[in-house]
mmCIF file of C-alpha atoms in Angstrom:
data_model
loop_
_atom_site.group_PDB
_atom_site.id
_atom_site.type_symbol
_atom_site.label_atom_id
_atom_site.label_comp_id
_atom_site.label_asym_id
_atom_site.label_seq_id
_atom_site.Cartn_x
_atom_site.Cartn_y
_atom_site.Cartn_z
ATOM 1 C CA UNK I 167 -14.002 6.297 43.254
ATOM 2 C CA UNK I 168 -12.543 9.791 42.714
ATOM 3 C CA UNK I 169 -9.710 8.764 45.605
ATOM 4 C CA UNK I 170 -8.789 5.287 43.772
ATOM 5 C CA UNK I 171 -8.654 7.473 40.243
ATOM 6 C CA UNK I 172 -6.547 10.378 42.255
ATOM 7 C CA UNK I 173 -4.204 7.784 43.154
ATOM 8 C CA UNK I 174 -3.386 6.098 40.338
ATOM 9 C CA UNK I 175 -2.942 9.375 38.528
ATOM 10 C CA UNK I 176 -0.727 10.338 41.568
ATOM 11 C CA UNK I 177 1.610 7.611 40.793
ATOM 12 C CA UNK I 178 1.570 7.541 36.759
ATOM 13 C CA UNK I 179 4.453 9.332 36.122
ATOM 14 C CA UNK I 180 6.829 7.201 38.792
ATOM 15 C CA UNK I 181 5.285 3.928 37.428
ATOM 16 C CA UNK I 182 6.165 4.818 33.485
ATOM 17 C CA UNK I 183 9.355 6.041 34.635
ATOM 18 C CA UNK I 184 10.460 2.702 36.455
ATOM 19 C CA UNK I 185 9.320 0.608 33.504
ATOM 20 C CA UNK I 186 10.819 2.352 31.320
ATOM 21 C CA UNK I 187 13.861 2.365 32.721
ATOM 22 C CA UNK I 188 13.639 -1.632 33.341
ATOM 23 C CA UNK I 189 12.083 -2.343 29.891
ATOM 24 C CA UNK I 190 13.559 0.315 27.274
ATOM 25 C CA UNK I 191 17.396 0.305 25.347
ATOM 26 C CA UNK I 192 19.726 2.749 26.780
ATOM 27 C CA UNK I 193 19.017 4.048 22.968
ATOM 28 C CA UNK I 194 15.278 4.909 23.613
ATOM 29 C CA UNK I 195 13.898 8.534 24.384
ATOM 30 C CA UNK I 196 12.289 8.716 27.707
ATOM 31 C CA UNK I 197 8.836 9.900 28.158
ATOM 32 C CA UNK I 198 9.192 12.254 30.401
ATOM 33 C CA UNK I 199 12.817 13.516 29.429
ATOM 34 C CA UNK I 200 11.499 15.135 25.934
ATOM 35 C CA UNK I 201 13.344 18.417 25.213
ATOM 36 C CA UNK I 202 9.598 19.762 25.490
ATOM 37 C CA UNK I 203 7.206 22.359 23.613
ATOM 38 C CA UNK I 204 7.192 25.373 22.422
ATOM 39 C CA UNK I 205 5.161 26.468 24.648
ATOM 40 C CA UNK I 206 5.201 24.599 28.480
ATOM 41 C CA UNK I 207 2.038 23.006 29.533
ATOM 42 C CA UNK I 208 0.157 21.411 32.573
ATOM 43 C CA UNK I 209 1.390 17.186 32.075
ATOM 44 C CA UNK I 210 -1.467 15.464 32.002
ATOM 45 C CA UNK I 211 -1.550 12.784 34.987
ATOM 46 C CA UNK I 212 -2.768 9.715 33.068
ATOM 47 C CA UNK I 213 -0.859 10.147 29.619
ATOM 48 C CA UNK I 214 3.052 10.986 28.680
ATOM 49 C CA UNK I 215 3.434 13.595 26.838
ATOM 50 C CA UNK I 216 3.778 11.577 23.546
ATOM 51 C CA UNK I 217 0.373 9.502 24.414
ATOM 52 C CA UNK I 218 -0.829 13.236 24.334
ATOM 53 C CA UNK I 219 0.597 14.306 21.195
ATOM 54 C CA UNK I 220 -1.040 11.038 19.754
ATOM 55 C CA UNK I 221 -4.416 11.689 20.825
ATOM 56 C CA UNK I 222 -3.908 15.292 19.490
ATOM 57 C CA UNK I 223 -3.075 14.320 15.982
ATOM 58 C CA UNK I 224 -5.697 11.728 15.691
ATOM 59 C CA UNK I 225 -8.351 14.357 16.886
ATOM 60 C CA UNK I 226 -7.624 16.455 14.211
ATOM 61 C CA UNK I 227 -9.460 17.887 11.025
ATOM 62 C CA UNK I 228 -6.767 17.008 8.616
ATOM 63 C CA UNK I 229 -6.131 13.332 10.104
ATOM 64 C CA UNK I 230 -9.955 12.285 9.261
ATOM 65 C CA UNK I 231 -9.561 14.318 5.731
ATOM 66 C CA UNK I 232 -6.579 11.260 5.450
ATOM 67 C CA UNK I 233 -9.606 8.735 4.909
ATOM 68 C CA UNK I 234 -10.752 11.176 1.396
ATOM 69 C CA UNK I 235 -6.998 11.600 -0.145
ATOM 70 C CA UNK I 236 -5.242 9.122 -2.359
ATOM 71 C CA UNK I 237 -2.525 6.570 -1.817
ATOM 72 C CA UNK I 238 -1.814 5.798 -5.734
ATOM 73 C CA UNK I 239 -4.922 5.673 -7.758
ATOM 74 C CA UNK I 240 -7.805 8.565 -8.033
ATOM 75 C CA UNK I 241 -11.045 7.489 -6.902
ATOM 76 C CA UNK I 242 -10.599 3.571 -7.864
ATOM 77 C CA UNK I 243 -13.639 0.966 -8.755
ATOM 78 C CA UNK I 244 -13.236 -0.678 -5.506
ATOM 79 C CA UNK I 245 -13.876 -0.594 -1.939
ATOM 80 C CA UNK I 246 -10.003 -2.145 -1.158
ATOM 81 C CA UNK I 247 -7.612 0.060 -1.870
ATOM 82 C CA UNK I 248 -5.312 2.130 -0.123
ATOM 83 C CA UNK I 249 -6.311 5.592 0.905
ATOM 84 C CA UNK I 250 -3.918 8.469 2.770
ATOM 85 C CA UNK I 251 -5.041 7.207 5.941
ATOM 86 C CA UNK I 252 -4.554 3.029 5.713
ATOM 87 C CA UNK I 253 -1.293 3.894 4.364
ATOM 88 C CA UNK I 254 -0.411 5.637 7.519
ATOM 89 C CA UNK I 255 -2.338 2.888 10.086
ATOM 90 C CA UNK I 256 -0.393 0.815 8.049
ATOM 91 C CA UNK I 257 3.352 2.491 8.808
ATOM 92 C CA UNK I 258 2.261 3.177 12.063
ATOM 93 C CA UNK I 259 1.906 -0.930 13.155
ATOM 94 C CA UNK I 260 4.483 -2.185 11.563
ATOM 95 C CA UNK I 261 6.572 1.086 12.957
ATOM 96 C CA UNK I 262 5.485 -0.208 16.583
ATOM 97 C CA UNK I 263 6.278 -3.359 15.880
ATOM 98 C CA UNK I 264 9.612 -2.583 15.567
ATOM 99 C CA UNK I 265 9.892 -0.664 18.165
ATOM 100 C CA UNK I 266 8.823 -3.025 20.507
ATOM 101 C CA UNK I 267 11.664 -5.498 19.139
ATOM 102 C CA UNK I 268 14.041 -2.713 19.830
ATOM 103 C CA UNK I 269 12.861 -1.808 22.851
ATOM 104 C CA UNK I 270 12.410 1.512 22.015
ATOM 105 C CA UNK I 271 9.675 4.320 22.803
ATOM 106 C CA UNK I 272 6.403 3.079 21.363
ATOM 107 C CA UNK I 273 4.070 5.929 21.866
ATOM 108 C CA UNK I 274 6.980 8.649 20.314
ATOM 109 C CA UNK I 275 6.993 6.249 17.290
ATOM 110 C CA UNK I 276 3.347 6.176 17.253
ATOM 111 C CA UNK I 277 2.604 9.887 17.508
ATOM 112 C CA UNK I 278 4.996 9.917 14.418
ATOM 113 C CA UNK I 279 3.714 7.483 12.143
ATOM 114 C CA UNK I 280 0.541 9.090 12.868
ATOM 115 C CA UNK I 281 1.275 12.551 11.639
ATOM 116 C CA UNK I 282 4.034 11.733 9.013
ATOM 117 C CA UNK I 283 1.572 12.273 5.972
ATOM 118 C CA UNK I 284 -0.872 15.193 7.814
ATOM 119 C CA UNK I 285 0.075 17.261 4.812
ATOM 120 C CA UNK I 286 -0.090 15.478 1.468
ATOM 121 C CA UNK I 287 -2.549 17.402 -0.808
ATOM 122 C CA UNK I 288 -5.306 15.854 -2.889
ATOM 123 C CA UNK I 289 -4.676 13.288 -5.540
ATOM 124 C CA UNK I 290 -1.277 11.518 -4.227
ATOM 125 C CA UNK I 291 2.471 12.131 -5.512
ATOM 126 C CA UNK I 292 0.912 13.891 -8.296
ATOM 127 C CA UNK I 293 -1.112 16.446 -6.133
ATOM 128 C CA UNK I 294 2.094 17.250 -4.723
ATOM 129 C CA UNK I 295 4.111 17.864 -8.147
ATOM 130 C CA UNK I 296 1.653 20.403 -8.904
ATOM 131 C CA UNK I 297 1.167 22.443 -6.154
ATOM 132 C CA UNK I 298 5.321 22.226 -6.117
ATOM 133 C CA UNK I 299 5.391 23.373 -10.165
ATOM 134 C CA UNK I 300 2.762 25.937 -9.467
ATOM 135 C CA UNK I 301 4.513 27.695 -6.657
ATOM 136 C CA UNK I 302 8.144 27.721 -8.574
ATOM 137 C CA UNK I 303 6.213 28.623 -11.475
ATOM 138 C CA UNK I 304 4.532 31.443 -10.383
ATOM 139 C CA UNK I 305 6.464 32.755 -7.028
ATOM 140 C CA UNK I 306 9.630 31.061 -7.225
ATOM 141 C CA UNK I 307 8.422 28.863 -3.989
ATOM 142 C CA UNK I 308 8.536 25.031 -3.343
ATOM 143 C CA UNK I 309 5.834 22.347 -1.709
ATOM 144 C CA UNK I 310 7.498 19.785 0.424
ATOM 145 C CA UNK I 311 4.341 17.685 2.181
ATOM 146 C CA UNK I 312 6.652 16.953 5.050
ATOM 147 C CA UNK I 313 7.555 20.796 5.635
ATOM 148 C CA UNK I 314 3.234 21.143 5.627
ATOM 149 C CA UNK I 315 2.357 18.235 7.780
ATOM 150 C CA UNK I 316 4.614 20.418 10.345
ATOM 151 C CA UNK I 317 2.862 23.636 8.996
ATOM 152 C CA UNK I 318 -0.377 22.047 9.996
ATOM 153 C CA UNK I 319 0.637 20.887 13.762
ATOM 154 C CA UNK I 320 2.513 23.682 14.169
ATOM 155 C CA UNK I 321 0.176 26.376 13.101
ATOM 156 C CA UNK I 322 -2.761 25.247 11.084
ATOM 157 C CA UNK I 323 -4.587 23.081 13.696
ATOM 158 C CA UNK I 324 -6.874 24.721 16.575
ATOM 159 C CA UNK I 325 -7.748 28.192 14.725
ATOM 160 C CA UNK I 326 -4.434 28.649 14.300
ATOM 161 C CA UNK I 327 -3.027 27.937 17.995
ATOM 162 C CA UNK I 328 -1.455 24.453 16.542
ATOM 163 C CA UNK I 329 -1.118 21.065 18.494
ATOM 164 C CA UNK I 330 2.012 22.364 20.736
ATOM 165 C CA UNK I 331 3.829 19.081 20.182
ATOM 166 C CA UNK I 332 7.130 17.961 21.462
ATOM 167 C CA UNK I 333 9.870 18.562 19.784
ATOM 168 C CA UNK I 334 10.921 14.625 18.862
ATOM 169 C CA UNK I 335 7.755 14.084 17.375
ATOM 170 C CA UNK I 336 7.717 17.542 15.355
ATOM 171 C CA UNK I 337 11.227 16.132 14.350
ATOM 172 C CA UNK I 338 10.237 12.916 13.252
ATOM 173 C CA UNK I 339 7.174 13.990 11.066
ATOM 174 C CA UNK I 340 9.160 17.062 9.628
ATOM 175 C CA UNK I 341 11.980 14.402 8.969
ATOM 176 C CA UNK I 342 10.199 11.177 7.920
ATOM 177 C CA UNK I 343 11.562 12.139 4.146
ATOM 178 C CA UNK I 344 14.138 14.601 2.598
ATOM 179 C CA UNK I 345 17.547 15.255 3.287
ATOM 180 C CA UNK I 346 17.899 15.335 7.284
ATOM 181 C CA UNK I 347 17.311 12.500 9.413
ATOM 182 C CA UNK I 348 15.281 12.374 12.636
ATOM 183 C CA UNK I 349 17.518 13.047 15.819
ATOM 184 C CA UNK I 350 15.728 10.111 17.628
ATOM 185 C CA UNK I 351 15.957 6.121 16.453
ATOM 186 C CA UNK I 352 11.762 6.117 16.902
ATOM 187 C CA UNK I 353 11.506 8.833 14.294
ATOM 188 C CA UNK I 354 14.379 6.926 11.728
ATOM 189 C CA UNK I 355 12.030 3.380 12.360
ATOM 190 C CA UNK I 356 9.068 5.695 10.811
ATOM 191 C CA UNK I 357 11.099 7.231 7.832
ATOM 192 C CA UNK I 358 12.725 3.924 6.913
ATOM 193 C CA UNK I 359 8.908 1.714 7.609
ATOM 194 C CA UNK I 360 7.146 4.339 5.460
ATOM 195 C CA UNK I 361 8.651 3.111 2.426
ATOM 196 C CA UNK I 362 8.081 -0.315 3.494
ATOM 197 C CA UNK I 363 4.546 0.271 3.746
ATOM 198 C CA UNK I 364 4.515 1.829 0.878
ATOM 199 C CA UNK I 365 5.938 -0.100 -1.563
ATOM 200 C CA UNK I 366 4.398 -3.491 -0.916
ATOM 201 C CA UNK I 367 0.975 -1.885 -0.441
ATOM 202 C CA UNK I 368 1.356 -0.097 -4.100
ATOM 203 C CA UNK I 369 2.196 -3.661 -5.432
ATOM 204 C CA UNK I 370 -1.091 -5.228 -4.021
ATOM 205 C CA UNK I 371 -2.771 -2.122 -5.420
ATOM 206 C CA UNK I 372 -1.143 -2.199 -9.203
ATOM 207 C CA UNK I 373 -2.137 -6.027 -9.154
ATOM 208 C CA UNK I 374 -6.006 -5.213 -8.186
ATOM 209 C CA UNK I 375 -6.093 -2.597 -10.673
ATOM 210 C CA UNK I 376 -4.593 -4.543 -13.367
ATOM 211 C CA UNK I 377 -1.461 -1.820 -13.790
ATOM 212 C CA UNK I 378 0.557 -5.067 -12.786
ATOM 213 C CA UNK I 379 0.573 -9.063 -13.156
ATOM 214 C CA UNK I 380 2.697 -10.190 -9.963
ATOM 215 C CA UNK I 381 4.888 -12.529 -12.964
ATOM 216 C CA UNK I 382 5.905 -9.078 -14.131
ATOM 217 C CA UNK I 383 7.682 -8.200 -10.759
ATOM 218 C CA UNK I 384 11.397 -8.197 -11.101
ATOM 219 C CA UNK I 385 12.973 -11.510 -10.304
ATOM 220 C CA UNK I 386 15.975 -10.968 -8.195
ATOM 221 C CA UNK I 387 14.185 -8.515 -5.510
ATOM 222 C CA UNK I 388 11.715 -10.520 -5.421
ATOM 223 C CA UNK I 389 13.875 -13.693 -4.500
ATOM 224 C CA UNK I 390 15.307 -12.078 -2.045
ATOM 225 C CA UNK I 391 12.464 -10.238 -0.136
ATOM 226 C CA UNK I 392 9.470 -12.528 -1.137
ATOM 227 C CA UNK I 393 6.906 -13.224 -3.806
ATOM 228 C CA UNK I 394 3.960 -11.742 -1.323
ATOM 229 C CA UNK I 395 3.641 -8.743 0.860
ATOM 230 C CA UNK I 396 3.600 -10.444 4.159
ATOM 231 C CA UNK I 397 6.596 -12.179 3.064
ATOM 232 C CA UNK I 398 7.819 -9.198 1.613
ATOM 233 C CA UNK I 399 6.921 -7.001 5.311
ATOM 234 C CA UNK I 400 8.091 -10.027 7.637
ATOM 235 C CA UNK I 401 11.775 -10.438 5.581
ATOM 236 C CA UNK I 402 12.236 -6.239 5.627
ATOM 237 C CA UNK I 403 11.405 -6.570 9.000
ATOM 238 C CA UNK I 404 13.544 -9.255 10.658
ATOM 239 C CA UNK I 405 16.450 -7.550 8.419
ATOM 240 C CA UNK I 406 15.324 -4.305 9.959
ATOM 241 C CA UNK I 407 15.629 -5.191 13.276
ATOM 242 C CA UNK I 408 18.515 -7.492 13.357
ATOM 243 C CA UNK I 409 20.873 -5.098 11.487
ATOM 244 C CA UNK I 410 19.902 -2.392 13.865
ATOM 245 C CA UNK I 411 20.284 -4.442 16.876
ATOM 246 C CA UNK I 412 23.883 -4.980 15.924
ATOM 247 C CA UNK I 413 24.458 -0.903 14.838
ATOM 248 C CA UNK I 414 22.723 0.750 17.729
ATOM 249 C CA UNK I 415 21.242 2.707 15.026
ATOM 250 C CA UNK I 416 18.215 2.222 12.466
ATOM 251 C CA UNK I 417 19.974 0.069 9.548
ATOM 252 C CA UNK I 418 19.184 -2.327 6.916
ATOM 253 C CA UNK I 419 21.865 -4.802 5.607
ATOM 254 C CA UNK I 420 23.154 -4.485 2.067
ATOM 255 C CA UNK I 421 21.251 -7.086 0.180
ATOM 256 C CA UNK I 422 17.967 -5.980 1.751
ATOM 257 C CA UNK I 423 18.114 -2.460 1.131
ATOM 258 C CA UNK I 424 19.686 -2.453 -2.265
ATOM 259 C CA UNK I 425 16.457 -4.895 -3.184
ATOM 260 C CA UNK I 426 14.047 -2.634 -1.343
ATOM 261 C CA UNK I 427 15.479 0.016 -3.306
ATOM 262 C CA UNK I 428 15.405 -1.530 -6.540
ATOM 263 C CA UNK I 429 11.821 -2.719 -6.320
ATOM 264 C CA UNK I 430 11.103 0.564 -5.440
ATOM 265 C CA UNK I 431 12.590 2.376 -9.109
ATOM 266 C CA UNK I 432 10.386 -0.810 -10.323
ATOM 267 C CA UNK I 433 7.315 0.967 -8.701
ATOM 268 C CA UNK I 434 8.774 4.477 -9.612
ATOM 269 C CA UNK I 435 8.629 2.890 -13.581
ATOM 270 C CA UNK I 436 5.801 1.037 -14.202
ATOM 271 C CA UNK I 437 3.079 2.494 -11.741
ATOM 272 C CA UNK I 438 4.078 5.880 -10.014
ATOM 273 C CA UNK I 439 5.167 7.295 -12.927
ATOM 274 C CA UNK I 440 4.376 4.958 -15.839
ATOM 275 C CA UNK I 441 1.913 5.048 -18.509
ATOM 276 C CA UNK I 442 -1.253 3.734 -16.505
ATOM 277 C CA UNK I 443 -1.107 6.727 -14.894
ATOM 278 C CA UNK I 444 0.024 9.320 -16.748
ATOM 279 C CA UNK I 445 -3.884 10.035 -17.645
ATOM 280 C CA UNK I 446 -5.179 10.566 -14.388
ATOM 281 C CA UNK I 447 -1.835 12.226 -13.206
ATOM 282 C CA UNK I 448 -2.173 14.758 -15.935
ATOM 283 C CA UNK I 449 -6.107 15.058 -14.746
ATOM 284 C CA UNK I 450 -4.754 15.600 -11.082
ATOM 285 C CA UNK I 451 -2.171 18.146 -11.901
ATOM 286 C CA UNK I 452 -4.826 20.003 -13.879
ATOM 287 C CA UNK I 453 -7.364 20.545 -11.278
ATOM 288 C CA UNK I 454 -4.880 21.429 -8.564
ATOM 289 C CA UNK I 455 -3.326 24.220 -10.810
ATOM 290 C CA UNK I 456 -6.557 25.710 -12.011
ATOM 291 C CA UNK I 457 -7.856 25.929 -8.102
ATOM 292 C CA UNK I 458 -4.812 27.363 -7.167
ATOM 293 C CA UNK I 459 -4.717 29.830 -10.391
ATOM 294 C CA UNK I 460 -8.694 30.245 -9.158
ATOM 295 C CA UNK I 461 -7.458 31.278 -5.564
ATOM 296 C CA UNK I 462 -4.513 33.474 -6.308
ATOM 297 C CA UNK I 463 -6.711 35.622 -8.758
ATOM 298 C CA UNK I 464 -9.476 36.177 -6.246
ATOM 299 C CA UNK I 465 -6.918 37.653 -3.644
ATOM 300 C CA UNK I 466 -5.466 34.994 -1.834
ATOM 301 C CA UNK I 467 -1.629 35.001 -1.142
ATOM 302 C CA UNK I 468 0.466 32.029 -1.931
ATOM 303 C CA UNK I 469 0.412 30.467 1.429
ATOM 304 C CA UNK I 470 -3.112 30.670 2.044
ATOM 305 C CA UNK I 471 -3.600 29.227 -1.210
ATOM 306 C CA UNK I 472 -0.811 26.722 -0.934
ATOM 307 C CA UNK I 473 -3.160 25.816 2.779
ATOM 308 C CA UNK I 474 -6.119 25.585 1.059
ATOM 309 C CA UNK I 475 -5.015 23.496 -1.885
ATOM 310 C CA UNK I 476 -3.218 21.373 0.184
ATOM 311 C CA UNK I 477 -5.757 20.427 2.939
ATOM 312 C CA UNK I 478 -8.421 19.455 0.384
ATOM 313 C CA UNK I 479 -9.288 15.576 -0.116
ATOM 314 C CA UNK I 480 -9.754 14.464 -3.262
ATOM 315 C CA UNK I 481 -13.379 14.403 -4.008
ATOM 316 C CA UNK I 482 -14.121 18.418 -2.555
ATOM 317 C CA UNK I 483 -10.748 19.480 -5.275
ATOM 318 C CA UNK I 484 -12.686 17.468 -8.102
ATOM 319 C CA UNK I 485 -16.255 18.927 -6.792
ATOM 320 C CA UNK I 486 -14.422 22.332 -6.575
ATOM 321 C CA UNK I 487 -13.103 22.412 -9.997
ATOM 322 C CA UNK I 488 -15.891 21.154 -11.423
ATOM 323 C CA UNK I 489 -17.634 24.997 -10.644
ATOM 324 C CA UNK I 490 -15.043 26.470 -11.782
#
């Protein structure tokens, strides 16, 4: 047995190469031609490097604290809605998915999706508004949950060693939103597929929750891209994928995006930032500020605050504040 496993591992690397090289675009990052770590490493025989960085996201603290952090709504009546962590299973299929129709790298785009939202705080958009108010506020500093999902593979993780992950995927997480795009096409299929998660997921959440009726949706995007989410995901995705096919790059066509975009300020409106929530926003935002206020007063500087604060789910900030 340990001479059958020996050779198999023996041959690994040769037998990814050749497939990839028969099965991927020109377009597609190579496994094993990754501009590398920050610190070199022994490969592993039996996984490329980004099937490693993969494993070493999901095996992370603040990957399981995903399950305990909101999507939209704070602590909801209901076993079915969206959490931190569905939302980023769910950008992390459909991200492979397109991939695979590209013929792109599959496990770069997966160790992507997967770590994309390692750094939202408690409590959703809203978490991340205060901690961002608190810091100009009080030290003239900013919150970007991108720049601290790469704060927390980077450093956080390990006691502080980090995850010591290529650079593509540090790339693609630190660039999944913001100005910059990623340098790779995997890492621009999960920027672009994060909203598309998003966006359709929040509509079948507003509608369980009552925040929406799916009549009140607006009419024209909703011709275009569907009148249900799996419509809605299967038309953003064909369009995806077609349009990028014929631009060698990661594109939507016109129409598509300007609906996507448009039912997206419709989101932005009436549930992000609209009256149903401004309650529990304003609830949110409280309880983040007075744990960081709580943290900076007993000695803590603003970036081990801003860590603390930031790595918290939902229920331990509530629990937290409540002894406060």
């Amino acid at each position: 047995m340990p001479e059958v496993a020996g050779r198999i591992a023996d041959a690994f690397e040769a037998r990814v190469r050749e497939r990839e090289e028969a099965s991927l675009s020109p377009l597609a990052v190579r496994s094993y031609e990754t501009r590398g770590r920050a610190h070199e490493e022994t490969p592993c025989r039996l996984r490329t490097p980004f099937q490693r960085d993969r494993d070493r996201i999901v095996h992370t603290k603040a990957f399981r604290r995903l399950m305990h952090k909101t999507q939209v709504f704070v602590a909801p009546e209901g076993d079915h809605y969206r959490t931190r962590l569905t939302h980023t299973l769910e950008t992390t299929g459909i991200s492979r998915g397109v991939a695979r129709a590209l013929q792109l790298n599959e496990d770069l785009v997966e160790a992507i999706g997967l770590g994309h939202d390692l750094g939202h705080p408690p409590f959703g958009h809203a978490g991340e508004e205060a901690l961002d108010a608190v810091l100009q506020e009080r030290f003239g500093l900013h919150f970007r949950h991108n720049e601290h999902s790469l704060r927390i593979v980077d450093v956080l993780e390990r006691g502080g060693r980090g995850l010591n992950l290529t650079e593509e995927v540090r790339d693609g997480i630190l660039n999944h939103t913001g100005p910059d795009e990623p340098f790779t096409l995997e890492g621009k299929i999960v920027r672009l597929v994060d909203r598309v998660a998003y966006i359709n997921h929040d509509i079948d959440d507003a509608v369980r929750a009552g925040v929406l009726s799916e009549a009140e949706l607006p009419a024209e995007e909703i011709a275009i891209l569907g009148a249900k989410g799996s419509r809605r995901i299967d038309v953003l995705v064909h369009d995806l994928v077609e349009t990028s096919a014929e631009a060698a790059d990661i594109r939507q066509s016109p129409e598509v995006r300007e609906a996507m975009l448009s039912l997206r300020k419709f989101m932005f409106d009436r549930v992000y930032l609209g009256p149903a929530a401004a309650s529990a926003s304003s609830r949110s935002q409280a309880v983040v500020r007075a744990i960081f206020d709580h943290l900076i007063e007993g000695g803590a500087s603003p970036q081990d605050a801003t860590d603390y604060v930031a790595g918290m789910t939902d229920r331990f900030a509530l629990a937290f504040a409540a002894e406060l």
